[in-house]
Coordinates of N, CA and C in Angstrom, one line a residue:
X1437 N 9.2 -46.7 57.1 CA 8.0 -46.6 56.4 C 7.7 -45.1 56.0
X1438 N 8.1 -44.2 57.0 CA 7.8 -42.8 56.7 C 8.2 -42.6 55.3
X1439 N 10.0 -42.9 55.0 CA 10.9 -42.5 54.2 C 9.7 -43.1 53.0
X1440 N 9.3 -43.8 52.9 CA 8.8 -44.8 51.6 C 7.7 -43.8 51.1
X1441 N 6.9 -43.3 52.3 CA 5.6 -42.6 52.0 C 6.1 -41.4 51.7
X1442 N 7.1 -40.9 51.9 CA 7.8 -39.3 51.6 C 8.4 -39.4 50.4
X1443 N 9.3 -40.5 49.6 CA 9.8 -41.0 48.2 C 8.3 -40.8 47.4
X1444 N 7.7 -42.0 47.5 CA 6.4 -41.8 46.7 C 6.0 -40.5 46.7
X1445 N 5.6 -39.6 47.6 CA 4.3 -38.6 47.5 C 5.9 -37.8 46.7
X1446 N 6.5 -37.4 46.9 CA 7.9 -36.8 46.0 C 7.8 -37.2 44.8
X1447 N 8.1 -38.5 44.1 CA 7.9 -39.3 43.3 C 6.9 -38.7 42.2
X1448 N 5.8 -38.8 43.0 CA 4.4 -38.9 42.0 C 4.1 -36.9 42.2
X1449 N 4.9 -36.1 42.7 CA 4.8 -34.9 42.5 C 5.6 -34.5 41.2
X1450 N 6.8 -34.9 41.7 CA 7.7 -34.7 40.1 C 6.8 -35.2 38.9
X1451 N 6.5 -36.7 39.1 CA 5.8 -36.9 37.7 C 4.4 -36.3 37.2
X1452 N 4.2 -35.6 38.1 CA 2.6 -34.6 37.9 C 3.4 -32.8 37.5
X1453 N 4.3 -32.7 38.1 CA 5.0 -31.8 37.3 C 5.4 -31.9 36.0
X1454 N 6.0 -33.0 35.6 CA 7.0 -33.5 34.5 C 5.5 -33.3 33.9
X1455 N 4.1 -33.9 34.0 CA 3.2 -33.9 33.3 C 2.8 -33.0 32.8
X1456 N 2.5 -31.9 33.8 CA 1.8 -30.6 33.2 C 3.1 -29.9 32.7
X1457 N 4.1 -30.1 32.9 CA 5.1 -29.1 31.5 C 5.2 -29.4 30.3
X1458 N 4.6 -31.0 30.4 CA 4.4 -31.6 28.8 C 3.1 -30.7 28.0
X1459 N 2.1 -31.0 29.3 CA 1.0 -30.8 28.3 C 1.4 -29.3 28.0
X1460 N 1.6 -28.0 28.9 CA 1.8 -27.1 28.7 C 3.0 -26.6 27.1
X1461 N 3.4 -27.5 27.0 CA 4.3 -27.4 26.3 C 3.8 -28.0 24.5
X1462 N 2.7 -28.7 24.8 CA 2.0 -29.3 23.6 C 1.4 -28.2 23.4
X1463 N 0.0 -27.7 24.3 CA -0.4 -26.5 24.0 C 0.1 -25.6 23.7
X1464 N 1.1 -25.6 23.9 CA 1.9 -24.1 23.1 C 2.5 -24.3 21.6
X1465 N 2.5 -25.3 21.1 CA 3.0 -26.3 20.2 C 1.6 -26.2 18.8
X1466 N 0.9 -26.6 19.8 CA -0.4 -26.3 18.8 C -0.9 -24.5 18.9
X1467 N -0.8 -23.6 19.9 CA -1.0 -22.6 19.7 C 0.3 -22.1 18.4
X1468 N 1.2 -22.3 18.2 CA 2.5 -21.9 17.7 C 1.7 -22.7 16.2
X1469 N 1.6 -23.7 16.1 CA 0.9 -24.6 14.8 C -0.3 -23.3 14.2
X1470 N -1.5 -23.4 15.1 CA -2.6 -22.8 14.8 C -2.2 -21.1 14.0
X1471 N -0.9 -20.3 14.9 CA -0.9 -19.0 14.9 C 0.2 -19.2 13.0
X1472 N 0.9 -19.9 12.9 CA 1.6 -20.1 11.6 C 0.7 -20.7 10.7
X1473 N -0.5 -21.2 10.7 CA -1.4 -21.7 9.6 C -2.4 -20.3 9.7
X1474 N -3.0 -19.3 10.7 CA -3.6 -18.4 9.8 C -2.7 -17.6 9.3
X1475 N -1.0 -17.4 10.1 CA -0.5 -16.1 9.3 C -0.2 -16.7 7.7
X1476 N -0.2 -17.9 7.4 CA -0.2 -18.4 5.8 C -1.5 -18.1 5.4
X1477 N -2.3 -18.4 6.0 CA -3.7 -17.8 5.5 C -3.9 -16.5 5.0
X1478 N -3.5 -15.6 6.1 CA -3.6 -14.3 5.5 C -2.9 -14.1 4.2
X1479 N -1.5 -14.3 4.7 CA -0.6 -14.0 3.6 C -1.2 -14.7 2.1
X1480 N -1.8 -15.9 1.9 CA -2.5 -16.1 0.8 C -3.2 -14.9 0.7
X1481 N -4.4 -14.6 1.2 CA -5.4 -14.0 1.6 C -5.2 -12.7 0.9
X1482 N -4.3 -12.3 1.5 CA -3.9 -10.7 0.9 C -3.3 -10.9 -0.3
X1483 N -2.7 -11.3 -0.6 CA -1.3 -11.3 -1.7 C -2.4 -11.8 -2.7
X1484 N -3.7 -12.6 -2.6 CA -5.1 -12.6 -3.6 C -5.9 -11.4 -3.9
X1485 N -6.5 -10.8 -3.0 CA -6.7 -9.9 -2.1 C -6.1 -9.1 -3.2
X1486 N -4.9 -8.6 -3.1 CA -4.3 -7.3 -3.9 C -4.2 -7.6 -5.1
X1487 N -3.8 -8.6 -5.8 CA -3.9 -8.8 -6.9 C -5.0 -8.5 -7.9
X1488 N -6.4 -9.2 -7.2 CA -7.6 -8.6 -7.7 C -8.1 -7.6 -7.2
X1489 N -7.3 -6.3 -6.6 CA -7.7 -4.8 -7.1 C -6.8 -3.9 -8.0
X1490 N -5.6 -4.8 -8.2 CA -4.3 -4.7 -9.3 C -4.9 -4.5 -10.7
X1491 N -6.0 -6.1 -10.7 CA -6.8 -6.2 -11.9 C -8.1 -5.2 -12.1
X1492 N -8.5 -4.7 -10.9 CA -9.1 -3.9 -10.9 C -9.1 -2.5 -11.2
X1493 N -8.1 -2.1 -11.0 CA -7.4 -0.7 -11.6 C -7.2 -0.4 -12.7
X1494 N -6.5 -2.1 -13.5 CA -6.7 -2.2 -14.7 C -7.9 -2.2 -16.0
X1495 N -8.9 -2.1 -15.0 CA -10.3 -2.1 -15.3 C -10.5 -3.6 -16.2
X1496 N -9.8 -4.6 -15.9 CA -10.4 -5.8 -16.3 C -11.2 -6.6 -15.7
X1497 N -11.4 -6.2 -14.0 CA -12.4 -6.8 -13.1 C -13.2 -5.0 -13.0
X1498 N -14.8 -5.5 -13.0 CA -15.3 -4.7 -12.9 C -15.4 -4.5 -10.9
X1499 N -15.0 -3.4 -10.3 CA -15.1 -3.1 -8.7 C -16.3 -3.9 -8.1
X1500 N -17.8 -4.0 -8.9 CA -18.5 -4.6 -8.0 C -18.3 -6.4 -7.9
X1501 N -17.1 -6.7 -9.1 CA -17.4 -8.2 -8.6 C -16.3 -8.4 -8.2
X1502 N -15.3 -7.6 -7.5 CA -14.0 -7.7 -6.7 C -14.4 -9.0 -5.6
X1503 N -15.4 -8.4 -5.2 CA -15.6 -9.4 -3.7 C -16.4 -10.7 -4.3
X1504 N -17.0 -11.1 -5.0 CA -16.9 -12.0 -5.7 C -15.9 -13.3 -5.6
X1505 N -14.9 -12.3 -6.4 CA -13.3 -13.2 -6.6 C -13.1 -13.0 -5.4
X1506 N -13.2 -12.2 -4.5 CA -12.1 -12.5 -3.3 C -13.1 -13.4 -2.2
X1507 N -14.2 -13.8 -2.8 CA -14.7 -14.9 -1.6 C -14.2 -16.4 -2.4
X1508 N -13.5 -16.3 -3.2 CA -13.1 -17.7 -3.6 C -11.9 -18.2 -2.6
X1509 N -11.6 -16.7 -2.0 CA -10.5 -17.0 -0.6 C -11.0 -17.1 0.7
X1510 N -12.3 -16.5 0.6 CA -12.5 -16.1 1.6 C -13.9 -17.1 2.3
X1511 N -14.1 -18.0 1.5 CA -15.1 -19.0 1.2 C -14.3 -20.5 1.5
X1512 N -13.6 -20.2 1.2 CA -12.5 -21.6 1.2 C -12.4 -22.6 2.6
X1513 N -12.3 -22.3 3.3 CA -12.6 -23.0 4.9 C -14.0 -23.3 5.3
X1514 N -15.1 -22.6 4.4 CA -16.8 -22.7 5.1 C -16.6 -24.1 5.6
X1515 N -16.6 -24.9 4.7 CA -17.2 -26.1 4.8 C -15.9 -27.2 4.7
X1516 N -14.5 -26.7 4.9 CA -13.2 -27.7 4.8 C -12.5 -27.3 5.8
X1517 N -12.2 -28.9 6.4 CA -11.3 -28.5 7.7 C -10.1 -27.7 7.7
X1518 N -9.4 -26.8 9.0 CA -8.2 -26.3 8.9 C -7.3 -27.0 9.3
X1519 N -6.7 -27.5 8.2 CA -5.1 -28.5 8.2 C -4.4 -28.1 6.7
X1520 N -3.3 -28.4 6.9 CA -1.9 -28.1 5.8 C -2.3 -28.2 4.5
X1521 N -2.9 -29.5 4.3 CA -3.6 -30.3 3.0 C -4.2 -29.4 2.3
X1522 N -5.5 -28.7 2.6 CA -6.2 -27.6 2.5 C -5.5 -26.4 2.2
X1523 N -4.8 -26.0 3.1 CA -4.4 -24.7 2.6 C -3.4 -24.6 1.8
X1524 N -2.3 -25.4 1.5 CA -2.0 -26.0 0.5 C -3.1 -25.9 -0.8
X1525 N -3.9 -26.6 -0.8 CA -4.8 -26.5 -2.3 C -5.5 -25.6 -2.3
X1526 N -5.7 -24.5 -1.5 CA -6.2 -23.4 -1.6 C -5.1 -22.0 -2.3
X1527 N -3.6 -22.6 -1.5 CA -2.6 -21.8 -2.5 C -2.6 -21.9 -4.1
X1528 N -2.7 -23.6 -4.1 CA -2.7 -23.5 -5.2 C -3.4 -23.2 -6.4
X1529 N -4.8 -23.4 -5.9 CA -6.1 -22.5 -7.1 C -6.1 -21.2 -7.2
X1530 N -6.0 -20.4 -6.2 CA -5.5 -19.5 -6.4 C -4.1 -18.9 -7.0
X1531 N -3.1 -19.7 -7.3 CA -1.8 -19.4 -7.8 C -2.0 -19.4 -9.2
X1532 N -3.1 -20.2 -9.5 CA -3.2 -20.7 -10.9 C -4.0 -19.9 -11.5
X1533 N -5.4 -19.3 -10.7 CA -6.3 -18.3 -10.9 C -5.2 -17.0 -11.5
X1534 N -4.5 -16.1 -10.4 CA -3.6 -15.2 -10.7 C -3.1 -15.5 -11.8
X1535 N -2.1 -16.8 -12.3 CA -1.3 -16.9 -13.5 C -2.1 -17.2 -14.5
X1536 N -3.1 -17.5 -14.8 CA -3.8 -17.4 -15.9 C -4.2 -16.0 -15.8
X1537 N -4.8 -15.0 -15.2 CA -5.6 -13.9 -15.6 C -4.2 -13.2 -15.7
X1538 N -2.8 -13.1 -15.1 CA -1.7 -12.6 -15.4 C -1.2 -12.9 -17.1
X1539 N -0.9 -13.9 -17.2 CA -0.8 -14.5 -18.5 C -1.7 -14.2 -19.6
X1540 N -2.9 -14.4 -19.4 CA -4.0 -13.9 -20.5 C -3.9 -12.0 -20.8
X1541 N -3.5 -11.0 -19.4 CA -3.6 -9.8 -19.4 C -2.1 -9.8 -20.4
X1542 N -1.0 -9.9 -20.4 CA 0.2 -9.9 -21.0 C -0.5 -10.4 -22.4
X1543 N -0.9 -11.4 -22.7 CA -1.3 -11.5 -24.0 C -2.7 -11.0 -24.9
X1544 N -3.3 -10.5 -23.6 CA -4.1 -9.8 -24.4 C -3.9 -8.0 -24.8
X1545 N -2.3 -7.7 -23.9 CA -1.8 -6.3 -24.4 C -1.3 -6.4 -25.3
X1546 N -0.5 -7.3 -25.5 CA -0.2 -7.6 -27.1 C -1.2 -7.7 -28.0
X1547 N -2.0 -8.2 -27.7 CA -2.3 -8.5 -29.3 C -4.3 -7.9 -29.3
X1548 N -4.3 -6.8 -28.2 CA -5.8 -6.0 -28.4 C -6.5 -6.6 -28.0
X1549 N -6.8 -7.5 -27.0 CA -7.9 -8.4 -27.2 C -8.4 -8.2 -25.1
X1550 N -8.0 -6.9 -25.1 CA -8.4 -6.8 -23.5 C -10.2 -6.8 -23.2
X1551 N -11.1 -6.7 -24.2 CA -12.3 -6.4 -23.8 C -13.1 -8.0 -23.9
X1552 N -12.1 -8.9 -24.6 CA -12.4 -10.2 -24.9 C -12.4 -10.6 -23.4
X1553 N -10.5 -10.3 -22.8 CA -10.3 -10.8 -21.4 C -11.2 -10.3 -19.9
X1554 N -12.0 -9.3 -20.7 CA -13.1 -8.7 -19.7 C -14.1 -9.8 -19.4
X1555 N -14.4 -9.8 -20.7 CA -16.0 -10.5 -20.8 C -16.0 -11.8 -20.7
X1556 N -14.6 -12.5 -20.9 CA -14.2 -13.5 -19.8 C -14.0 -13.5 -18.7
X1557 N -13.9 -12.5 -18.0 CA -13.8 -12.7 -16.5 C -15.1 -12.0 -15.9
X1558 N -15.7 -11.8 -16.5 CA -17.4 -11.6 -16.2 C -18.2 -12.9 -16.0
X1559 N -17.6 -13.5 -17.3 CA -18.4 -14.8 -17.6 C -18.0 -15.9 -16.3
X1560 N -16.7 -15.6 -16.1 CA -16.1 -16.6 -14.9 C -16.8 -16.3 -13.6
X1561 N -16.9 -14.9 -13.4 CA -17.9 -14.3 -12.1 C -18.8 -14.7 -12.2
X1562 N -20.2 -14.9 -13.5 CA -21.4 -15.5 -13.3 C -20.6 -16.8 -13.1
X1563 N -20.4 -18.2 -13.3 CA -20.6 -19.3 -12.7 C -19.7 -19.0 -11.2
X1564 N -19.3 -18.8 -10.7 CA -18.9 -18.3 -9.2 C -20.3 -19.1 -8.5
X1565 N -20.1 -19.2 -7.5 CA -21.5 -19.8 -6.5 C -22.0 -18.3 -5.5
X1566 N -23.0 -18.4 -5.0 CA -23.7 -17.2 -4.6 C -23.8 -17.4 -3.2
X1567 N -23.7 -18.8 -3.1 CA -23.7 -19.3 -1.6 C -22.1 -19.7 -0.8
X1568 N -22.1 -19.8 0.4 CA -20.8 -20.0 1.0 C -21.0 -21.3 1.0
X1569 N -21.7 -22.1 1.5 CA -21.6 -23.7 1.4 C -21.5 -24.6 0.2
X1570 N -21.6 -23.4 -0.9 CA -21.2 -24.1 -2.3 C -19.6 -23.8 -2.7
X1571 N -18.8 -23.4 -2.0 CA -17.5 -23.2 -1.8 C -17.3 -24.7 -1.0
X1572 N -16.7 -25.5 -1.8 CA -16.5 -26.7 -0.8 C -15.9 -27.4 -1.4
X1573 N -15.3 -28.9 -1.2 CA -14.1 -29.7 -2.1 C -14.1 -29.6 -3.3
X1574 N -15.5 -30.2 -3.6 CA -16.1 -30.5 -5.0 C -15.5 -29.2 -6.1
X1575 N -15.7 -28.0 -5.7 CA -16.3 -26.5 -6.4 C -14.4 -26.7 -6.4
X1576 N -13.3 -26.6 -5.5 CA -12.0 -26.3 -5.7 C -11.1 -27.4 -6.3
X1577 N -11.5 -28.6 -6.4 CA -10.8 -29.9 -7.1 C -11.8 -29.9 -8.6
X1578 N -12.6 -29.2 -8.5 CA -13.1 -29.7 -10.2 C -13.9 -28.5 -10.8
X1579 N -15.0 -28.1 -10.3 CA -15.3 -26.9 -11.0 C -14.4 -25.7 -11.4
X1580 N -13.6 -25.0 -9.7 CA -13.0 -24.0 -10.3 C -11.9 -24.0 -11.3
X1581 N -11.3 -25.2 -11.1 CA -10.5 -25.2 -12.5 C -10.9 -25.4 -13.7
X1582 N -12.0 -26.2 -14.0 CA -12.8 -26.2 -15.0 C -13.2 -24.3 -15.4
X1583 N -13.1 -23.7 -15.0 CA -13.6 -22.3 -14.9 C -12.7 -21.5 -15.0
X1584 N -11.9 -21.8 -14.6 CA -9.9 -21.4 -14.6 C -10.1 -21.2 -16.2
X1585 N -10.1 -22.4 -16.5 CA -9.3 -22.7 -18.0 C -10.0 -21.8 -19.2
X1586 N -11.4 -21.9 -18.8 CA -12.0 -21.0 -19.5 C -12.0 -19.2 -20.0
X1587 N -11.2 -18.9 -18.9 CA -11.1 -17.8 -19.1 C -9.7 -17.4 -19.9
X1588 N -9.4 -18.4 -21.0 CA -7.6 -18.8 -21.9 C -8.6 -17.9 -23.2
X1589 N -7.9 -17.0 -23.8 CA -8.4 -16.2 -24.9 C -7.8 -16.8 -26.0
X1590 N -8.0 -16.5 -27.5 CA -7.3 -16.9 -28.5 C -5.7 -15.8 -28.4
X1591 N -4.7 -16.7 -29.1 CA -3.9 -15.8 -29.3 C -4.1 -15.2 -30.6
X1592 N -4.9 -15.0 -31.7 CA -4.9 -13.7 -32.5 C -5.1 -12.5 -32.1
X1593 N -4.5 -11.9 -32.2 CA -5.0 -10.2 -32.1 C -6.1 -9.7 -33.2
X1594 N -6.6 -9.0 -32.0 CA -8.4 -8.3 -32.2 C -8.6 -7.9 -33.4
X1595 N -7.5 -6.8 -34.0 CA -7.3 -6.5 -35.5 C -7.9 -7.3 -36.2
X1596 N -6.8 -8.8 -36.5 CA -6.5 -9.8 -37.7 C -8.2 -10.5 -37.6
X1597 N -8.8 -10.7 -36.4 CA -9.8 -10.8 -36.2 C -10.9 -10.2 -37.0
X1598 N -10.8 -9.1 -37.0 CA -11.8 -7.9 -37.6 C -11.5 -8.3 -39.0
X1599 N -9.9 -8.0 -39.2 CA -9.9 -8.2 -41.1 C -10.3 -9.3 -41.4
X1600 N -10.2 -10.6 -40.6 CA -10.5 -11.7 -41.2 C -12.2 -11.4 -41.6
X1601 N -12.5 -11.0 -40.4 CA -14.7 -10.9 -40.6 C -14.7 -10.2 -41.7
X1602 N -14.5 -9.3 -41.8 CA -14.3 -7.9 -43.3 C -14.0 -9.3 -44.5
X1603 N -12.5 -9.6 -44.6 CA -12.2 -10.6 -46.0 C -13.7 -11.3 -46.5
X1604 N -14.1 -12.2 -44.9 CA -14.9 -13.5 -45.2 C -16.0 -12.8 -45.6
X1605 N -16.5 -11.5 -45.2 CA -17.8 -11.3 -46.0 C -17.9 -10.3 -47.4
X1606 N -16.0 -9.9 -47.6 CA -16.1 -9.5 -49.2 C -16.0 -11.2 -50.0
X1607 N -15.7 -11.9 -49.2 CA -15.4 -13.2 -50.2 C -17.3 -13.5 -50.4
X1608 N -17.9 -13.7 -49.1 CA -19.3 -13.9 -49.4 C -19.9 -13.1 -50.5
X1609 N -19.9 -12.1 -50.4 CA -20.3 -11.0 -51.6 C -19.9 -11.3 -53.1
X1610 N -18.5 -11.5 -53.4 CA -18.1 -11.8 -54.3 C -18.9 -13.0 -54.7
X1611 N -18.3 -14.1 -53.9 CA -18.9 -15.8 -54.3 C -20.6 -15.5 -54.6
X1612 N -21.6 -14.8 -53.7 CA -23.1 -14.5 -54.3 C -23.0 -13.6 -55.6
X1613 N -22.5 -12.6 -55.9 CA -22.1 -12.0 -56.9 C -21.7 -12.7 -58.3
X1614 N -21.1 -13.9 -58.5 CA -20.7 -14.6 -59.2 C -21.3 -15.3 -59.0
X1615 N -22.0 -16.3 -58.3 CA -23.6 -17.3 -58.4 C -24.2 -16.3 -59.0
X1616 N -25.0 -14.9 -58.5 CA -25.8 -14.4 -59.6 C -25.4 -14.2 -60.8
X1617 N -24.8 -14.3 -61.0 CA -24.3 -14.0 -62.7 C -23.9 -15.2 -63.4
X1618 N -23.6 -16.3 -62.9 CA -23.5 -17.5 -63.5 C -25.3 -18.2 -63.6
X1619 N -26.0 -18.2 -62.6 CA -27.4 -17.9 -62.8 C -28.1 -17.0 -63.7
X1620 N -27.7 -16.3 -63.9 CA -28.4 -15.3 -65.0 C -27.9 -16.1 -66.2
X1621 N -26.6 -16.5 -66.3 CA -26.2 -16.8 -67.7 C -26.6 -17.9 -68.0
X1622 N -27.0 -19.2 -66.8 CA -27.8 -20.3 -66.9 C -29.2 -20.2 -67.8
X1623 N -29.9 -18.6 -67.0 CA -31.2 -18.7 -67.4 C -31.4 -18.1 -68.7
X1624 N -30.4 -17.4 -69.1 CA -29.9 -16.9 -70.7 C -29.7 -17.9 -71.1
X1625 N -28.8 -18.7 -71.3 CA -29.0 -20.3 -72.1 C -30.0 -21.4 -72.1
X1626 N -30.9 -20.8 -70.6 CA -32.2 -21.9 -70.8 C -33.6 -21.2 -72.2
X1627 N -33.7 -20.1 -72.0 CA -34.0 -19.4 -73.2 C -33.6 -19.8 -74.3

């Protein structure tokens, strides 16, 4: 009877051991999970982060609305759980944000039209939210890219622009110029 009571209390010690190395071992599992989802965070975080003081050097973001753009990273979690899903679609508005304002700055050195790509990305800073709790699913699945897209410039260059305004208002001048004079010659014939 001893031996029986000495098996069990052994028995049920091992499997209280075997227990707590599990759990110990989950916990570590999820610390190791938690510690690799913010170092992706950051790394988003920064690599956004630098970019928009990149653009800011360039003097296409004005310095006081730096932080602005960078609470569209930094805003991103207020109100949305931390899991994969999320930070995942947090890479990606942001991926898209960068490549459009990257893409628009390349085509707006070509072709003059950097003060256009300013005053679009002013205009993208006023609709921005003022609040952190308005940073939330809604604002990253449908507004910001709606807001994204807006900031796409024409591809003419600034110039062709100008000469076209110039043409269309010697053409206006001319075309009134020749109504007055075909008018005059109307009211000479109504005589």
């Amino acid at each position: 009877m001893s031996y029986v009571v000495f098996v069990s209390i052994t028995l049920l010690i091992t499997i209280l051991g075997v227990y707590v190395v599990i759990e110990n071992n989950r916990k570590k599992a999820r610390e190791a999970e938690k510690r690799v989802f913010n170092e992706r965070l950051k790394e988003i975080s920064s690599h956004f982060k630098s970019k928009i003081s990149e653009f800011v050097n360039y003097k296409l973001i004005r310095p006081k609305h730096a932080p602005q753009f960078n609470a569209i990273v930094g805003n991103f979690f207020v109100v949305q759980a931390h899991n994969d899903d999320n930070l995942e679609a947090l890479e990606r508005v942001t991926d898209q944000l960068l490549a459009t304002i990257g893409k628009e700055l390349n085509k707006c050195r070509e072709n003059g039209n950097m003060d256009l790509l300013a005053d679009q990305l002013f205009m993208f800073v006023s609709e921005l939210p003022s609040a952190g709790l308005a940073y939330n699913k809604a604002f990253y699945s449908e507004i910001l890219p709606a807001l994204i897209s807006r900031i796409q410039t024409p591809d003419t260059p600034a110039q062709a622009d100008t000469q076209e305004a110039v043409q269309n208002e010697e053409e206006s001048v001319t075309s009134n110029e020749s109504d007055d004079s075909s008018t005059h010659q109307q009211k000479a014939a109504a005589l």
